[in-house]
Amino acid sequence: MITDAKQHRGFAAVNACTLVLFGASGDLAQRMVVPAIFRLARRGLLSPEFRLIGYARSKMTDEEFRRRMRKAVLREAGAGDEGAWTDFAARLSYIPAEYDGYDLQGYAELARRFETLDGGTGAGVRRVFYLATPPALFGPIMKHLNDAKLAGHAYQSAKEGWARFILEKPFGRDRASAHALNTDIAHSFDEDDIYRIDHFLGKEIVQNPFALRFANGIFEPVWNRNYIDHVQITAAETLGMEGRGGYYETAGAMRDMVQNHLLQLCALVAIEPPAEWNARVVRDEKVKVLRSVRKINPGEVKRDAVRGQYVADSTSGESAPGYREEEKVAAGSLVETYAALKLHIDNQRWAGVPFTCARANVWRSTPQRSSSNSSPRRTRRG
Ligand SMILES: NC(=O)c1ccc[n+]([C@@H]2O[C@H](COP(=O)([O-])OP(=O)(O)OC[C@H]3O[C@@H](n4cnc5c(N)ncnc54)[C@H](OP(=O)(O)O)[C@@H]3O)[C@@H](O)[C@H]2O)c1
């Protein structure tokens, strides 16, 4: 896939392809995905034939979509030069359409766009589908793309090219729904074409323990039960709900952060040195760690798990609402905004060393005051 010698910090520009962004009118698309793609474009890491097609139900013309993305890009990626934006904007287009239901015209329109894009560059047959929609739509969207032969086994066998999927968390709501989604995917798609993304792992602070441990001869010999008493992994954010109350009511801190991001981080801290530095080997080593985590039996939940919810607080001299007073949150909500788990990793390296993974949405940041001065909110324990 890498063809161009143009390098940027170890990355190379890739072949022409088209990224279809489902949920393009949403928060993730505007705050993260499009600004990230713009940064790649600005560094010359996208093929000149790269195209991005936004897809969502909101009614917008191509031009309105570009205007909205311009605002988002300038806010998130920095102003950059106008030339880079103009060049990037010309690669964007938009399809306003339903994801599911009776009216599936959007998929027919997508097929037409791929045809017109093809023009010998390959941009129309090399496809990345980014699903930035609520997770309940992952299955239906993938099914419709497969039925329309725009992706999946039928597409792969008919064309030269590929169709890959990027799925963000949450992947299902529980074990049963995650299994069901995996089964549906396996039915029509190759596993190698599915990228289940945890963007948290791209953060520098998450990658640092790896470098600290494996690039420093002094740390690896003491990275074990003989020298470490316990490990605490805490993701504390100086944020209230900031308009995300509706989402949080369906997720809570445990599903939103602990079972995915913090367990990933726990696995990275506890991992054995991988034999090779490639994604598959590192993934396998992480799985070994997770398999060594002792199950928490029902009778031990109270001892090893804590849930809490922040309540209104004005001790810092400024009043901050409690979780139940936030927008789109039920008055009697029991959803947790704080969650902590004490885990035991039963292997030779970590036996007897508790790992605590905690997520806290208990502080509030305000524009007038730096977070270091802010006071912790009081938390209702559950
Ligand atoms: N935002 C983040 O920072 C973040 C981080 C990690 C993971 N995620 C995950 O990424 C996905 C997208 O997140 P997001 O924050 O961008 O979500 P979002 O803004 O709530 O939704 C994205 C788009 O999906 C469409 N949509 C929303 N609710 C829908 C519904 N009930 N039925 C059909 N379409 C609906 C809307 O577009 P139209 O109405 O125009 O179709 C919306 O603009 C979610 O699975 C989320 O859990 C988000």
Tab-separated table of C-alpha atoms and ligand atoms in Angstrom:
chain	number	residue	atom	x	y	z
A	1	MET	CA	0.000	0.000	0.000
A	2	ILE	CA	2.903	2.365	0.633
A	3	THR	CA	4.203	3.632	-2.666
A	4	ASP	CA	5.562	7.095	-2.239
A	5	ALA	CA	9.041	7.720	-0.917
A	6	LYS	CA	7.886	10.958	0.678
A	7	GLN	CA	8.435	10.373	4.361
A	8	HIS	CA	7.288	12.247	7.426
A	9	ARG	CA	8.520	11.015	10.803
A	10	GLY	CA	8.558	7.444	9.541
A	11	PHE	CA	5.218	7.601	7.712
A	12	ALA	CA	4.894	7.463	3.963
A	13	ALA	CA	2.171	8.730	1.650
A	14	VAL	CA	-0.273	6.058	0.541
A	15	ASN	CA	-1.957	5.117	-2.704
A	16	ALA	CA	-5.050	6.930	-3.884
A	17	CYS	CA	-8.142	5.893	-1.948
A	18	THR	CA	-11.500	7.254	-0.845
A	19	LEU	CA	-12.599	7.594	2.751
A	20	VAL	CA	-16.347	7.495	3.333
A	21	LEU	CA	-17.181	9.050	6.673
A	22	PHE	CA	-20.556	7.879	8.013
A	23	GLY	CA	-21.931	10.221	10.689
A	24	ALA	CA	-20.027	13.093	9.065
A	25	SER	CA	-22.266	15.689	10.718
A	26	GLY	CA	-21.309	14.497	14.212
A	27	ASP	CA	-18.892	15.343	17.000
A	28	LEU	CA	-16.263	12.674	16.368
A	29	ALA	CA	-16.107	13.480	12.656
A	30	GLN	CA	-15.670	17.193	13.212
A	31	ARG	CA	-13.533	17.225	16.319
A	32	MET	CA	-11.190	14.354	15.496
A	33	VAL	CA	-11.429	12.603	12.157
A	34	VAL	CA	-11.543	15.431	9.611
A	35	PRO	CA	-8.908	17.583	11.389
A	36	ALA	CA	-6.619	14.499	11.557
A	37	ILE	CA	-7.056	13.834	7.830
A	38	PHE	CA	-6.409	17.514	7.123
A	39	ARG	CA	-3.115	17.331	9.064
A	40	LEU	CA	-2.047	14.381	6.900
A	41	ALA	CA	-2.921	16.353	3.773
A	42	ARG	CA	-0.958	19.367	4.987
A	43	ARG	CA	2.120	17.181	5.491
A	44	GLY	CA	1.826	15.800	1.974
A	45	LEU	CA	0.955	12.322	3.232
A	46	LEU	CA	-2.169	11.884	1.134
A	47	SER	CA	-2.172	10.982	-2.510
A	48	PRO	CA	-3.379	13.879	-4.699
A	49	GLU	CA	-6.279	11.597	-5.695
A	50	PHE	CA	-7.403	10.979	-2.104
A	51	ARG	CA	-11.085	11.870	-1.634
A	52	LEU	CA	-13.337	12.123	1.419
A	53	ILE	CA	-17.087	11.628	1.109
A	54	GLY	CA	-19.151	12.650	4.142
A	55	TYR	CA	-22.367	10.688	4.644
A	56	ALA	CA	-25.093	11.543	7.164
A	57	ARG	CA	-28.794	12.321	7.346
A	58	SER	CA	-28.407	16.083	7.925
A	59	LYS	CA	-29.325	17.996	4.817
A	60	MET	CA	-26.277	19.788	3.425
A	61	THR	CA	-24.855	20.561	0.017
A	62	ASP	CA	-21.220	19.798	-0.757
A	63	GLU	CA	-20.455	23.474	-0.240
A	64	GLU	CA	-22.213	23.629	3.139
A	65	PHE	CA	-20.360	20.503	4.246
A	66	ARG	CA	-17.027	22.075	3.267
A	67	ARG	CA	-17.890	25.253	5.172
A	68	ARG	CA	-18.739	23.252	8.278
A	69	MET	CA	-15.533	21.212	8.010
A	70	ARG	CA	-13.451	24.350	7.482
A	71	LYS	CA	-14.708	25.716	10.784
A	72	ALA	CA	-13.956	22.413	12.523
A	73	VAL	CA	-10.501	22.073	10.983
A	74	LEU	CA	-9.436	25.609	11.829
A	75	ARG	CA	-10.633	25.142	15.397
A	76	GLU	CA	-8.972	21.775	15.965
A	77	ALA	CA	-5.963	21.584	13.649
A	78	GLY	CA	-4.888	25.229	13.791
A	79	ALA	CA	-5.300	27.815	11.107
A	80	GLY	CA	-2.688	26.386	8.738
A	81	ASP	CA	-2.321	28.064	5.429
A	82	GLU	CA	-5.318	28.897	3.345
A	83	GLY	CA	-3.757	27.158	0.344
A	84	ALA	CA	-3.660	23.816	2.154
A	85	TRP	CA	-7.312	24.190	3.098
A	86	THR	CA	-8.381	25.134	-0.454
A	87	ASP	CA	-6.609	22.093	-1.850
A	88	PHE	CA	-8.105	19.856	0.860
A	89	ALA	CA	-11.623	21.288	0.502
A	90	ALA	CA	-11.678	20.363	-3.181
A	91	ARG	CA	-11.394	16.701	-2.142
A	92	LEU	CA	-14.496	16.791	0.074
A	93	SER	CA	-18.051	16.007	-0.914
A	94	TYR	CA	-21.197	14.989	0.921
A	95	ILE	CA	-24.174	12.639	0.599
A	96	PRO	CA	-27.246	13.453	2.707
A	97	ALA	CA	-29.050	10.132	3.125
A	98	GLU	CA	-30.491	7.541	5.487
A	99	TYR	CA	-28.246	4.826	6.914
A	100	ASP	CA	-30.984	2.223	7.221
A	101	GLY	CA	-34.674	1.664	6.521
A	102	TYR	CA	-36.631	1.709	3.282
A	103	ASP	CA	-34.863	4.502	1.495
A	104	LEU	CA	-31.412	3.226	0.596
A	105	GLN	CA	-30.756	5.750	-2.178
A	106	GLY	CA	-27.604	6.890	-0.380
A	107	TYR	CA	-25.835	3.619	-1.136
A	108	ALA	CA	-26.785	3.889	-4.830
A	109	GLU	CA	-25.406	7.426	-4.842
A	110	LEU	CA	-22.228	6.181	-3.198
A	111	ALA	CA	-21.839	3.595	-5.971
A	112	ARG	CA	-22.176	6.371	-8.568
A	113	ARG	CA	-19.557	8.488	-6.805
A	114	PHE	CA	-17.115	5.559	-6.725
A	115	GLU	CA	-17.630	5.065	-10.474
A	116	THR	CA	-16.885	8.683	-11.281
A	117	LEU	CA	-13.883	8.709	-8.991
A	118	ASP	CA	-12.278	5.757	-10.607
A	119	GLY	CA	-10.836	7.402	-13.712
A	120	GLY	CA	-7.771	5.099	-13.592
A	121	THR	CA	-6.449	6.417	-10.279
A	122	GLY	CA	-7.823	3.586	-8.147
A	123	ALA	CA	-9.440	6.069	-5.731
A	124	GLY	CA	-12.848	4.557	-6.445
A	125	VAL	CA	-11.866	0.932	-5.765
A	126	ARG	CA	-9.701	1.442	-2.702
A	127	ARG	CA	-12.209	2.337	-0.006
A	128	VAL	CA	-12.073	3.086	3.697
A	129	PHE	CA	-15.405	3.270	5.525
A	130	TYR	CA	-15.176	5.133	8.839
A	131	LEU	CA	-18.228	4.522	11.013
A	132	ALA	CA	-18.529	7.631	13.201
A	133	THR	CA	-22.172	6.903	14.014
A	134	PRO	CA	-23.944	5.527	17.086
A	135	PRO	CA	-22.852	1.879	17.365
A	136	ALA	CA	-26.370	0.543	16.761
A	137	LEU	CA	-25.857	1.569	13.114
A	138	PHE	CA	-22.589	-0.362	12.572
A	139	GLY	CA	-24.387	-3.610	11.660
A	140	PRO	CA	-27.008	-2.053	9.331
A	141	ILE	CA	-24.464	0.134	7.481
A	142	MET	CA	-22.099	-2.785	6.926
A	143	LYS	CA	-24.973	-4.977	5.773
A	144	HIS	CA	-26.171	-2.403	3.219
A	145	LEU	CA	-22.636	-1.872	1.886
A	146	ASN	CA	-22.261	-5.624	1.523
A	147	ASP	CA	-25.693	-6.033	-0.130
A	148	ALA	CA	-24.835	-3.259	-2.592
A	149	LYS	CA	-21.484	-4.970	-3.275
A	150	LEU	CA	-19.660	-1.792	-2.291
A	151	ALA	CA	-17.634	-3.765	0.265
A	152	GLY	CA	-17.359	-7.266	1.659
A	153	HIS	CA	-16.717	-10.642	0.057
A	154	ALA	CA	-18.855	-9.986	-3.045
A	155	TYR	CA	-16.992	-6.762	-3.734
A	156	GLN	CA	-13.528	-8.172	-3.118
A	157	SER	CA	-13.973	-11.034	-5.520
A	158	ALA	CA	-15.349	-8.822	-8.280
A	159	LYS	CA	-12.803	-6.011	-8.265
A	160	GLU	CA	-9.183	-5.298	-7.814
A	161	GLY	CA	-9.005	-3.066	-4.811
A	162	TRP	CA	-10.065	-3.275	-1.210
A	163	ALA	CA	-12.669	-2.037	1.227
A	164	ARG	CA	-11.730	-1.548	4.868
A	165	PHE	CA	-13.716	-0.497	7.910
A	166	ILE	CA	-12.740	1.636	10.859
A	167	LEU	CA	-14.945	1.162	13.896
A	168	GLU	CA	-14.694	3.276	17.032
A	169	LYS	CA	-15.657	2.174	20.488
A	170	PRO	CA	-18.047	1.112	21.881
A	171	PHE	CA	-18.034	-2.241	20.149
A	172	GLY	CA	-21.379	-3.578	21.364
A	173	ARG	CA	-22.845	-2.896	24.773
A	174	ASP	CA	-21.963	-6.115	26.517
A	175	ARG	CA	-20.394	-9.482	25.819
A	176	ALA	CA	-23.445	-10.837	23.960
A	177	SER	CA	-23.886	-7.818	21.665
A	178	ALA	CA	-20.126	-7.624	20.941
A	179	HIS	CA	-20.184	-11.312	19.979
A	180	ALA	CA	-23.252	-10.781	17.794
A	181	LEU	CA	-21.559	-7.886	15.985
A	182	ASN	CA	-18.410	-9.936	15.450
A	183	THR	CA	-20.479	-12.814	14.045
A	184	ASP	CA	-22.265	-10.505	11.598
A	185	ILE	CA	-18.960	-9.007	10.495
A	186	ALA	CA	-17.288	-12.399	10.033
A	187	HIS	CA	-20.170	-13.476	7.809
A	188	SER	CA	-19.496	-10.866	5.129
A	189	PHE	CA	-16.038	-9.399	5.725
A	190	ASP	CA	-12.442	-10.488	6.130
A	191	GLU	CA	-11.106	-9.884	9.616
A	192	ASP	CA	-8.019	-8.224	8.137
A	193	ASP	CA	-10.246	-5.512	6.659
A	194	ILE	CA	-11.708	-4.529	10.020
A	195	TYR	CA	-9.874	-1.949	12.138
A	196	ARG	CA	-11.316	-1.640	15.632
A	197	ILE	CA	-9.844	1.637	16.742
A	198	ASP	CA	-9.022	2.759	20.250
A	199	HIS	CA	-7.855	6.323	19.615
A	200	PHE	CA	-6.720	6.600	23.247
A	201	LEU	CA	-3.761	4.360	22.416
A	202	GLY	CA	-2.425	6.974	20.003
A	203	LYS	CA	-1.957	9.493	22.809
A	204	GLU	CA	1.628	10.286	23.657
A	205	ILE	CA	1.098	9.754	27.374
A	206	VAL	CA	-0.198	6.253	26.672
A	207	GLN	CA	2.769	5.387	24.480
A	208	ASN	CA	5.290	6.753	26.984
A	209	PRO	CA	5.351	3.745	29.362
A	210	PHE	CA	6.429	1.581	26.435
A	211	ALA	CA	9.381	3.817	25.638
A	212	LEU	CA	10.199	4.313	29.320
A	213	ARG	CA	10.326	0.597	29.951
A	214	PHE	CA	11.834	-0.856	26.806
A	215	ALA	CA	14.243	1.925	25.849
A	216	ASN	CA	15.781	2.183	29.326
A	217	GLY	CA	17.970	-0.618	30.617
A	218	ILE	CA	17.371	0.515	34.198
A	219	PHE	CA	13.610	-0.050	34.216
A	220	GLU	CA	13.050	-3.505	32.738
A	221	PRO	CA	14.938	-5.367	35.541
A	222	VAL	CA	12.712	-3.746	38.198
A	223	TRP	CA	9.418	-3.944	36.273
A	224	ASN	CA	7.969	-6.755	38.334
A	225	ARG	CA	6.470	-7.915	41.634
A	226	ASN	CA	9.796	-7.815	43.455
A	227	TYR	CA	10.132	-4.035	43.118
A	228	ILE	CA	6.625	-2.715	42.467
A	229	ASP	CA	4.066	-2.658	45.274
A	230	HIS	CA	0.994	-1.674	43.238
A	231	VAL	CA	0.065	0.088	39.994
A	232	GLN	CA	-2.489	2.894	39.679
A	233	ILE	CA	-3.865	3.909	36.306
A	234	THR	CA	-6.122	6.939	36.618
A	235	ALA	CA	-7.843	8.921	33.891
A	236	ALA	CA	-9.142	12.007	35.681
A	237	GLU	CA	-10.651	14.693	33.545
A	238	THR	CA	-11.379	18.273	34.472
A	239	LEU	CA	-14.704	18.120	32.691
A	240	GLY	CA	-18.358	17.854	33.523
A	241	MET	CA	-20.674	16.521	30.828
A	242	GLU	CA	-20.154	19.419	28.394
A	243	GLY	CA	-23.323	18.473	26.501
A	244	ARG	CA	-22.581	14.739	26.509
A	245	GLY	CA	-25.131	13.874	29.192
A	246	GLY	CA	-27.383	12.012	26.735
A	247	TYR	CA	-24.510	9.788	25.658
A	248	TYR	CA	-23.257	9.279	29.211
A	249	GLU	CA	-26.676	8.133	30.366
A	250	THR	CA	-26.348	5.180	27.954
A	251	ALA	CA	-22.716	4.450	28.781
A	252	GLY	CA	-21.338	5.516	32.173
A	253	ALA	CA	-17.679	5.694	33.161
A	254	MET	CA	-17.143	1.929	33.249
A	255	ARG	CA	-18.274	1.370	29.651
A	256	ASP	CA	-16.978	4.675	28.322
A	257	MET	CA	-13.418	4.416	29.636
A	258	VAL	CA	-12.553	1.543	31.954
A	259	GLN	CA	-13.384	-1.599	29.975
A	260	ASN	CA	-11.637	-0.265	26.869
A	261	HIS	CA	-9.043	2.490	27.286
A	262	LEU	CA	-7.908	1.723	30.834
A	263	LEU	CA	-7.779	-2.047	30.361
A	264	GLN	CA	-5.712	-1.450	27.234
A	265	LEU	CA	-3.371	0.725	29.245
A	266	CYS	CA	-3.215	-1.857	32.028
A	267	ALA	CA	-2.296	-4.512	29.437
A	268	LEU	CA	0.430	-2.266	28.004
A	269	VAL	CA	1.970	-1.643	31.431
A	270	ALA	CA	1.895	-5.349	32.348
A	271	ILE	CA	2.847	-6.782	28.929
A	272	GLU	CA	5.804	-9.134	28.458
A	273	PRO	CA	8.389	-7.803	25.969
A	274	PRO	CA	6.975	-8.717	22.544
A	275	ALA	CA	9.222	-10.870	20.357
A	276	GLU	CA	8.557	-8.507	17.443
A	277	TRP	CA	7.257	-4.967	17.214
A	278	ASN	CA	4.285	-5.568	15.014
A	279	ALA	CA	0.591	-5.086	15.677
A	280	ARG	CA	-0.303	-8.775	15.749
A	281	VAL	CA	2.412	-9.806	18.194
A	282	VAL	CA	1.748	-6.859	20.513
A	283	ARG	CA	-1.990	-7.634	20.365
A	284	ASP	CA	-1.329	-11.292	21.260
A	285	GLU	CA	0.829	-10.300	24.223
A	286	LYS	CA	-1.870	-7.932	25.471
A	287	VAL	CA	-4.425	-10.737	25.227
A	288	LYS	CA	-2.156	-12.944	27.373
A	289	VAL	CA	-2.177	-10.265	30.089
A	290	LEU	CA	-5.955	-9.916	29.951
A	291	ARG	CA	-6.388	-13.674	30.167
A	292	SER	CA	-4.281	-13.638	33.344
A	293	VAL	CA	-6.574	-11.127	35.049
A	294	ARG	CA	-8.358	-12.899	37.891
A	295	LYS	CA	-12.154	-12.917	37.536
A	296	ILE	CA	-14.007	-10.808	40.087
A	297	ASN	CA	-16.667	-13.057	41.595
A	298	PRO	CA	-20.057	-11.549	42.505
A	299	GLY	CA	-19.193	-11.679	46.218
A	300	GLU	CA	-15.996	-9.663	45.614
A	301	VAL	CA	-17.518	-6.824	43.594
A	302	LYS	CA	-18.000	-4.573	46.638
A	303	ARG	CA	-14.393	-5.126	47.652
A	304	ASP	CA	-12.757	-4.656	44.230
A	305	ALA	CA	-15.036	-2.219	42.384
A	306	VAL	CA	-16.254	1.274	43.197
A	307	ARG	CA	-18.814	3.426	41.412
A	308	GLY	CA	-19.615	7.030	42.188
A	309	GLN	CA	-21.416	10.048	40.797
A	310	TYR	CA	-20.454	13.675	41.245
A	311	VAL	CA	-22.850	15.949	43.073
A	312	ALA	CA	-23.213	19.725	43.018
A	313	ASP	CA	-20.362	21.556	44.659
A	314	SER	CA	-19.467	25.111	45.483
A	315	THR	CA	-16.569	24.687	47.868
A	316	SER	CA	-14.213	26.298	45.351
A	317	GLY	CA	-16.286	29.479	45.482
A	318	GLU	CA	-17.973	28.735	42.201
A	319	SER	CA	-20.994	26.513	41.839
A	320	ALA	CA	-20.745	23.447	39.624
A	321	PRO	CA	-23.840	21.360	38.927
A	322	GLY	CA	-24.103	17.737	39.996
A	323	TYR	CA	-24.395	15.030	37.360
A	324	ARG	CA	-28.161	14.800	37.880
A	325	GLU	CA	-28.488	18.516	37.114
A	326	GLU	CA	-26.635	18.199	33.793
A	327	GLU	CA	-28.514	18.509	30.492
A	328	LYS	CA	-30.210	15.315	29.236
A	329	VAL	CA	-29.540	13.449	32.499
A	330	ALA	CA	-32.428	11.813	34.376
A	331	ALA	CA	-33.215	13.395	37.748
A	332	GLY	CA	-32.746	10.065	39.536
A	333	SER	CA	-29.931	8.750	37.350
A	334	LEU	CA	-27.712	6.075	38.888
A	335	VAL	CA	-25.191	6.213	36.037
A	336	GLU	CA	-21.624	6.344	37.355
A	337	THR	CA	-19.250	9.176	36.537
A	338	TYR	CA	-16.509	7.574	38.627
A	339	ALA	CA	-15.517	3.938	38.312
A	340	ALA	CA	-12.544	2.067	39.726
A	341	LEU	CA	-11.512	-1.573	39.555
A	342	LYS	CA	-8.829	-3.389	41.492
A	343	LEU	CA	-7.401	-6.127	39.297
A	344	HIS	CA	-5.020	-8.980	40.047
A	345	ILE	CA	-2.849	-10.319	37.254
A	346	ASP	CA	-2.069	-13.914	38.086
A	347	ASN	CA	1.216	-14.448	36.293
A	348	GLN	CA	4.788	-14.800	37.393
A	349	ARG	CA	5.679	-11.149	36.893
A	350	TRP	CA	2.679	-9.569	38.640
A	351	ALA	CA	1.326	-12.030	41.209
A	352	GLY	CA	0.423	-10.084	44.360
A	353	VAL	CA	0.636	-6.622	42.720
A	354	PRO	CA	-2.810	-4.984	42.544
A	355	PHE	CA	-3.564	-2.841	39.501
A	356	THR	CA	-6.147	-0.114	40.092
A	357	CYS	CA	-7.850	1.306	37.011
A	358	ALA	CA	-9.929	4.397	37.737
A	359	ARG	CA	-11.906	6.858	35.682
A	360	ALA	CA	-12.963	10.109	37.284
A	361	ASN	CA	-15.186	12.785	35.779
A	362	VAL	CA	-15.235	14.546	39.085
A	363	TRP	CA	-13.465	17.824	38.579
A	364	ARG	CA	-14.579	20.859	36.737
A	365	SER	CA	-12.472	23.101	34.573
A	366	THR	CA	-13.425	26.679	33.985
A	367	PRO	CA	-11.962	29.066	31.426
A	368	GLN	CA	-11.044	31.526	34.191
A	369	ARG	CA	-8.932	29.160	36.231
A	370	SER	CA	-6.299	26.585	35.447
A	371	SER	CA	-7.230	22.982	36.184
A	372	SER	CA	-4.423	22.730	38.723
A	373	ASN	CA	-6.316	25.206	40.910
A	374	SER	CA	-9.690	23.597	40.501
A	375	SER	CA	-11.224	21.721	43.381
A	376	PRO	CA	-12.404	18.160	43.160
A	377	ARG	CA	-16.166	17.780	43.094
A	378	ARG	CA	-17.757	15.773	45.811
A	379	THR	CA	-18.766	12.323	44.680
A	380	ARG	CA	-21.802	10.236	45.595
A	381	ARG	CA	-20.542	6.697	46.225
A	382	GLY	CA	-22.470	3.727	44.886
B	1	LIG	N1	-17.082	12.012	20.109
B	1	LIG	C1	-16.014	11.369	20.542
B	1	LIG	O1	-15.032	11.978	21.012
B	1	LIG	C2	-15.940	9.869	20.471
B	1	LIG	C3	-14.820	9.226	20.977
B	1	LIG	C4	-14.711	7.844	20.851
B	1	LIG	C5	-15.725	7.128	20.280
B	1	LIG	N2	-16.820	7.742	19.826
B	1	LIG	C6	-17.846	6.924	19.180
B	1	LIG	O2	-17.917	7.322	17.815
B	1	LIG	C7	-19.265	7.287	17.342
B	1	LIG	C8	-19.697	8.669	16.903
B	1	LIG	O3	-19.580	9.562	18.002
B	1	LIG	P1	-20.113	11.063	17.974
B	1	LIG	O4	-19.758	11.654	19.273
B	1	LIG	O5	-19.697	11.761	16.720
B	1	LIG	O6	-21.694	10.831	17.935
B	1	LIG	P2	-22.847	11.789	17.527
B	1	LIG	O7	-22.358	13.179	17.250
B	1	LIG	O8	-23.937	11.630	18.539
B	1	LIG	O9	-23.394	11.085	16.223
B	1	LIG	C9	-22.751	11.130	14.956
B	1	LIG	C10	-23.790	11.311	13.868
B	1	LIG	O10	-24.616	10.164	13.815
B	1	LIG	C11	-25.935	10.551	13.483
B	1	LIG	N3	-26.847	10.104	14.553
B	1	LIG	C12	-26.839	10.418	15.835
B	1	LIG	N4	-27.819	9.789	16.508
B	1	LIG	C13	-28.444	9.021	15.612
B	1	LIG	C14	-29.529	8.132	15.697
B	1	LIG	N5	-30.147	7.890	16.835
B	1	LIG	N6	-29.905	7.506	14.560
B	1	LIG	C15	-29.263	7.742	13.422
B	1	LIG	N7	-28.208	8.599	13.301
B	1	LIG	C16	-27.814	9.229	14.375
B	1	LIG	C17	-25.997	12.053	13.427
B	1	LIG	O11	-25.906	12.438	12.071
B	1	LIG	P3	-27.183	12.683	11.144
B	1	LIG	O12	-28.367	12.938	12.028
B	1	LIG	O13	-26.798	13.849	10.311
B	1	LIG	O14	-27.298	11.422	10.388
B	1	LIG	C18	-24.752	12.470	14.138
B	1	LIG	O15	-24.242	13.684	13.625
B	1	LIG	C19	-20.071	6.723	18.503
B	1	LIG	O16	-20.122	5.332	18.360
B	1	LIG	C20	-19.254	7.115	19.718
B	1	LIG	O17	-19.518	6.275	20.812
B	1	LIG	C21	-16.955	9.105	19.903
